Structures are given as structure tokens and as C-alpha cells.
Short mmCIF file of C-alpha atoms in Angstrom, two decimals:
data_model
loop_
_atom_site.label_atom_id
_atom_site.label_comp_id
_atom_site.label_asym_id
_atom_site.label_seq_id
_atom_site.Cartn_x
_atom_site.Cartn_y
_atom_site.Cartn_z
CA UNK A 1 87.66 98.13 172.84
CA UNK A 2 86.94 95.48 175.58
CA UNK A 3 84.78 92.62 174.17
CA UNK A 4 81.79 92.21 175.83
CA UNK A 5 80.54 88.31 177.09
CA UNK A 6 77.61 87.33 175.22
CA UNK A 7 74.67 86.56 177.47
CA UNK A 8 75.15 82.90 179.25
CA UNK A 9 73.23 79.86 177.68
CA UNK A 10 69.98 78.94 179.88
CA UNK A 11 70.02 75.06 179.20
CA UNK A 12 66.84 74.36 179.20
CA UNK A 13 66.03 77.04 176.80
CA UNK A 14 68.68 75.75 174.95
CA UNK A 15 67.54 72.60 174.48
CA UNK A 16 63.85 73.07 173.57
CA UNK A 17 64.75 74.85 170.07
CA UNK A 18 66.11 74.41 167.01
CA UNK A 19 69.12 76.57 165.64
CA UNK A 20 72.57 76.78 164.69
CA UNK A 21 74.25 73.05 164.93
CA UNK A 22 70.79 71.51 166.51
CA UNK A 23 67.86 69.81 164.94
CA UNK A 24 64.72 69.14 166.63
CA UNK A 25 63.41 65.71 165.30
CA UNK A 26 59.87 63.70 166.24
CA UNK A 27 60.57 60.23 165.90
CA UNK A 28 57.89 57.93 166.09
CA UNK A 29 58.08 54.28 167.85
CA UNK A 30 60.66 51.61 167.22
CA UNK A 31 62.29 54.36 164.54
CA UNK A 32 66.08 53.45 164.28
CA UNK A 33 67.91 56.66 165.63
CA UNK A 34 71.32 55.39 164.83
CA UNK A 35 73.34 51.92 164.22
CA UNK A 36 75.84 50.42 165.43
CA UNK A 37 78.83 51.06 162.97
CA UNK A 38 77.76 54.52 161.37
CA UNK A 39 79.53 57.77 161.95
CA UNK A 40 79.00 59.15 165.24
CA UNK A 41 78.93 63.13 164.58
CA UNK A 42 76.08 63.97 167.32
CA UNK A 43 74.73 64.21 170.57
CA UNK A 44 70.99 63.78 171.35
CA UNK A 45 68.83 64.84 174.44
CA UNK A 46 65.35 63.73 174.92
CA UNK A 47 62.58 66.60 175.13
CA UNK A 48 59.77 63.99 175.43
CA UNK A 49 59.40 59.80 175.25
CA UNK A 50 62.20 56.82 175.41
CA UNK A 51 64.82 55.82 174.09
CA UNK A 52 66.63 52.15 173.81
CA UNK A 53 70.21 51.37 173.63
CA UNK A 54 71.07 47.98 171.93
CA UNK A 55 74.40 46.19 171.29
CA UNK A 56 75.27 43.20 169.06
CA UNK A 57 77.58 40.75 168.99
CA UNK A 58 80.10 39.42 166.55
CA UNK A 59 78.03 36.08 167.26
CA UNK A 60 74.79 38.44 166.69
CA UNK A 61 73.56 38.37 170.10
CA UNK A 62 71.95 41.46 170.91
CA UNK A 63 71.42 43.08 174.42
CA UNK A 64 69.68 46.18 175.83
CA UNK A 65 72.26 48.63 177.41
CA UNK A 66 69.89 51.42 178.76
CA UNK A 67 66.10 53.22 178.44
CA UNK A 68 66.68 56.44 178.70
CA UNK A 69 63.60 59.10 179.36
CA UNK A 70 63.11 62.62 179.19
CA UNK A 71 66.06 64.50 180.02
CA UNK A 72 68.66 62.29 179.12
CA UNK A 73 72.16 62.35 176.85
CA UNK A 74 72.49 60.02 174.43
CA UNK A 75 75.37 59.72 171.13
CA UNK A 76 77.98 61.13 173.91
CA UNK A 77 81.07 59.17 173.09
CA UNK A 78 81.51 61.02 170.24
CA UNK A 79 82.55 64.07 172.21
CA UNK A 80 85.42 61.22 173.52
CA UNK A 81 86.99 60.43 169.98
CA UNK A 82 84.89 57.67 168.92
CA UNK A 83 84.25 57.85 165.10
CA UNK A 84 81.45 54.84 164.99
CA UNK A 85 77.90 54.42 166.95
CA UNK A 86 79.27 51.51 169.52
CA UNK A 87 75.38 51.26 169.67
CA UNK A 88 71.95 51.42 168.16
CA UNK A 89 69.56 53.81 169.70
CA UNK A 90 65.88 53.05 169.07
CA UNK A 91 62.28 55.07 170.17
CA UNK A 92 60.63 53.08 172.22
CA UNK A 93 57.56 55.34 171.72
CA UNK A 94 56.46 58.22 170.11
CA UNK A 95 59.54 61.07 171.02
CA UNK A 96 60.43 64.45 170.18
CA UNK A 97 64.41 65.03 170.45
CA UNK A 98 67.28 67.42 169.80
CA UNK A 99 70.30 66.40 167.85
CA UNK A 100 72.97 68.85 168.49
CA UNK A 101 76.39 68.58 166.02
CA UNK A 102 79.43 67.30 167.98
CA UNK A 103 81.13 70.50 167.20
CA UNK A 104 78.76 72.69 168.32
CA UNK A 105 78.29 70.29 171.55
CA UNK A 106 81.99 70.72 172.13
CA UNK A 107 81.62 73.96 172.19
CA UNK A 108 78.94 74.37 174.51
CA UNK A 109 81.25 72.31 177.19
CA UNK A 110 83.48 74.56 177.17
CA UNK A 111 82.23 78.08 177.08
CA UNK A 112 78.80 77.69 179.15
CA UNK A 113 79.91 76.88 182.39
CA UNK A 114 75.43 76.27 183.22
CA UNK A 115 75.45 73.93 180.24
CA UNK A 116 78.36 71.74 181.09
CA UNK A 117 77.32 71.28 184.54
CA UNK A 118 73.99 69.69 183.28
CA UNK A 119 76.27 67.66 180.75
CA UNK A 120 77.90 66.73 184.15
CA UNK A 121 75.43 65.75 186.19
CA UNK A 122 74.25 63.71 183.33
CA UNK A 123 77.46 61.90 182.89
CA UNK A 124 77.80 60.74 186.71
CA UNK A 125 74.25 59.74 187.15
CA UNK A 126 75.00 57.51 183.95
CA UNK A 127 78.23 56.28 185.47
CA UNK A 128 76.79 55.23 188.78
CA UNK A 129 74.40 53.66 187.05
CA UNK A 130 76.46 51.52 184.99
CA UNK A 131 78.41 50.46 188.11
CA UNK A 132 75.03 49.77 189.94
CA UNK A 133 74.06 47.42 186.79
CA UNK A 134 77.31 45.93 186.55
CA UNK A 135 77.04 44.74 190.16
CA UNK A 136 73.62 43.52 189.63
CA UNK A 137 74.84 41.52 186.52
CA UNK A 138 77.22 39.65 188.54
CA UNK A 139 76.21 38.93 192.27
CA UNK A 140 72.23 38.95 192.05
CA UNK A 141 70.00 36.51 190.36
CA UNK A 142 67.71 37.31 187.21
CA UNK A 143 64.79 37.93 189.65
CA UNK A 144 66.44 40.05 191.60
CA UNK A 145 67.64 41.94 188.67
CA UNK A 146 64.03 42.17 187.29
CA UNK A 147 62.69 43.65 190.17
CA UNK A 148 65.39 46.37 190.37
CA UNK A 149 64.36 47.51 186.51
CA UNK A 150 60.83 47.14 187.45
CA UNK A 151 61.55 49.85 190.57
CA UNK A 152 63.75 51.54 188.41
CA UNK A 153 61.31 52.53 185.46
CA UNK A 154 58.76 53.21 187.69
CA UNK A 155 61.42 55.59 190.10
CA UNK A 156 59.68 54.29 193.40
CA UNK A 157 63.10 54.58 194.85
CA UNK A 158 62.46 58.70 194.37
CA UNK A 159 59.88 59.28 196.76
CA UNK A 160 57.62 58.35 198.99
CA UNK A 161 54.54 57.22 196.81
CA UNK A 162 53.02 53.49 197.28
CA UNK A 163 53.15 52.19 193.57
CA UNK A 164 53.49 53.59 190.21
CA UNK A 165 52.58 52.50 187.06
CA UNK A 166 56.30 51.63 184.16
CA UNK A 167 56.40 53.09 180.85
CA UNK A 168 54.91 50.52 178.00
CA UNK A 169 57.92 47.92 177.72
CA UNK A 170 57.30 44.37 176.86
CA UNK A 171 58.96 40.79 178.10
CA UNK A 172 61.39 40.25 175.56
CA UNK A 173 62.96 43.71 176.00
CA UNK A 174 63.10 43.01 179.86
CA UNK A 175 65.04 39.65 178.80
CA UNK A 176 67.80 41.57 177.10
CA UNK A 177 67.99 44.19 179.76
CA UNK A 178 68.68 41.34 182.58
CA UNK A 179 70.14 38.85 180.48
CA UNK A 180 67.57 35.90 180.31
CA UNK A 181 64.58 34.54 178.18
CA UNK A 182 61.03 36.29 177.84
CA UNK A 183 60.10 33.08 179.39
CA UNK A 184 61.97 33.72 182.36
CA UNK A 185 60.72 37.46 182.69
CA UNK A 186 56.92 36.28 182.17
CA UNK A 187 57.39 33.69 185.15
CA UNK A 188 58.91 36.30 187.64
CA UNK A 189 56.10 38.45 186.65
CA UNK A 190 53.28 36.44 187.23
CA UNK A 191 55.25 35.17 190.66
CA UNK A 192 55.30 39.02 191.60
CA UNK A 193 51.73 39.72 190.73
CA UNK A 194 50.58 36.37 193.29
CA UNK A 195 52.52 38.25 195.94
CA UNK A 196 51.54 41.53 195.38
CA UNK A 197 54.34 43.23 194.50
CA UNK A 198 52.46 44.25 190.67
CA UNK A 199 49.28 44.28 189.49
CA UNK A 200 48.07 44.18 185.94
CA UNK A 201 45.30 46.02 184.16
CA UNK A 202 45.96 47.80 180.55
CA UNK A 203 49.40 49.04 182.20
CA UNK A 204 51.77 47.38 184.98
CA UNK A 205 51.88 49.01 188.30
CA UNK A 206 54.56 48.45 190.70
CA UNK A 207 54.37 48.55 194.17
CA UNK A 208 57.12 49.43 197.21
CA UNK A 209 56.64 46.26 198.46
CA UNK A 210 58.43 44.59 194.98
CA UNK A 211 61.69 46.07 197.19
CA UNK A 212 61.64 42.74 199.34
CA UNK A 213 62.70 40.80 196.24
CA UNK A 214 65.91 43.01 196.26
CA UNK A 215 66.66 43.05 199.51
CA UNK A 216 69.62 40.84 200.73
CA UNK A 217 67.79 38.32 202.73
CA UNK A 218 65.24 37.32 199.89
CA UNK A 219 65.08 33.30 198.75
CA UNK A 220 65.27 33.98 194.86
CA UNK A 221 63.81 31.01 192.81
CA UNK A 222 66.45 29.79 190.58
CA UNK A 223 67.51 31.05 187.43
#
């Protein structure tokens, strides 16, 4: 008798459960997700909250790769061979997440053609991203590279809307992601907010106009 195909995997049902190979975890802020150095035998996804990415140095320098929000990948270079966590993965704030086993992950890639294409999608938009931030690192200056995370957390380059206010990150982990001191990050800040480009209360709002510090034609102050 003819097998029958099971009925295809609807991802986002998929990924708000628990079950077989998949763990549904609430972590809450600054909780250590995984080092750098242990076994890497999973891949995450993030239902709600953020997530940091840190690396170290042999010197012990440490640097912040990525925040990743809700409905991101994280833990995926397992699926590639690695054996170790090439980094640490940290809640920024309170999160709920799913940890699914590599093995059933693998699966999943290559029997659910719906599932793989989200995997996909997720994969590029990291990779462009990387690229984008690898650029930045080398041709623009640390305020230019401050106000492109600023407009990226708050995703003003997604629509049309006149400001929006970033998810609760302080200075120093600003200085790792650009690559200078908290000093640095607190001076650009308070240069921004005297232009108008953010404005303070309890929260940081950015506005569209913080663009001009990223455009080609902008004097940046040194550093």
C-alpha cells in the first residue's frame, strides 16, 4: 500500500509549542543561554524578547555580534558541523524561546519544504546583515555606526512612521556593538539629542531625521 504524506508543518504553529525534540524555555534578563566553548546540539527561535550575541577574545576582549528580536534563529551553526558555541547568547530581557534539538532541526530542513523556506529567509536576512555591518565597521566612523544601530533597533528604515522608541539597551552594550567606549556612545548621544535626532524621557526615541548622520555627505566629529 502507497504511503500516505503526513500533513505539512505550519511554521508558526510549529514553533509556538513544545514537543518531540523542542523545549519551550522563559528565560529571564541577562540569563546566560549558552557559552562560548560548550557543545552546540541546538537551535533556538525567539517567541517573545531579545537576545545578545557576545564573542571573546584570546586577549579577553569581548564584543557584541548581534540583538536579535522576536522571530529570529539563533545556535544555527550547529546545523553546519560546528561542535562548540563560537558564541555566548544572553536575554537581554525577560524572553520566552524554543530550543529545538539539532537532529530534529535537520530534519525539519529537509522534509518541510514551508519550514525551510522560513529557515531561509532567516539565513539571508542574517547574511546581508553581516555584510551591511562589516562595511560599516570599516569605511564609516563610530558616529555614523551609532546612528545606523540606533535606526536599526528602532526599524525606522521599515516604514513610513516619524520616530520610534529602541528596545531597553544601555551605553556600554552600544560600545561593543560599534566598537568604542561607553564614553564615546554617551557623547554621540547627547550630540544627537541637541540636534534633534533623539529625545529622552524613561525610554529613547529615535527620529527619521537621525538618517542625516548616515548619509554620505555628513561632517562626523572624530572618533
Amino acid at each position: 500500500m502507497a504511503c500516505t504524506r503526513t500533513t505539512p508543518v505550519n511554521p508558526q504553529t510549529f514553533l509556538t509549542k513544545a514537543g518531540y525534540g523542542k523545549t519551550t524555555l522563559t528565560s529571564p534578563q541577562k540569563q546566560i543561554l549558552f557559552s562560548q566553548g560548550e557543545a552546540a546540539e541546538a537551535v533556538f527561535y525567539i517567541q517573545e524578547g531579545q537576545v545578545k550575541l557576545t564573542v571573546v577574545s584570546q586577549q579577553g576582549k569581548e564584543a557584541v555580534v548581534a540583538i536579535l528580536e522576536r522571530g529570529a534563529f539563533f545556535g544555527e551553526s550547529c546545523l553546519a558541523g560546528a561542535t562548540v558555541r563560537t558564541k555566548t547568547a544572553i536575554a537581554v530581557e525577560d524572553s520566552c524561546l524554543v530550543r529545538i534539538d539539532k537532529d530534529v532541526m535537520i530534519r525539519l530542513l529537509h522534509e518541510e519544504p514551508t519550514f525551510s523556506e522560513l529557515f531561509l529567509s532567516h539565513l539571508l536576512s542574517r547574511n546581508m546583515r553581516i555584510q551591511a555591518d562589516l562595511v560599516d565597521q570599516l569605511f564609516n566612523s563610530s558616529e555614523k555606526r551609532l546612528a545606523r544601530v540606533l535606526l536599526l533597533l528602532a526599524h525606522l528604515g521599515e516604514d513610513g512612521k516619524p520616530e520610534a522608541v529602541i528596545p531597553k539597551i544601555n551605553q556600554e552594550t552600544l560600545a561593543e556593538m560599534i566598537g568604542t567606549t561607553r564614553s564615546r556612545v554617551s557623547f554621540f548621544l547627547n550630540r544627537f539629542r541637541k540636534m534633534g535626532f533623539v529625545h529622552y524621557d524613561d525610554k529613547l526615541h529615535v527620529h527619521r531625521s537621525l538618517f542625516n548622520v548616515v548619509r554620505h555627505d555628513w561632517c562626523p566629529s572624530s572618533g
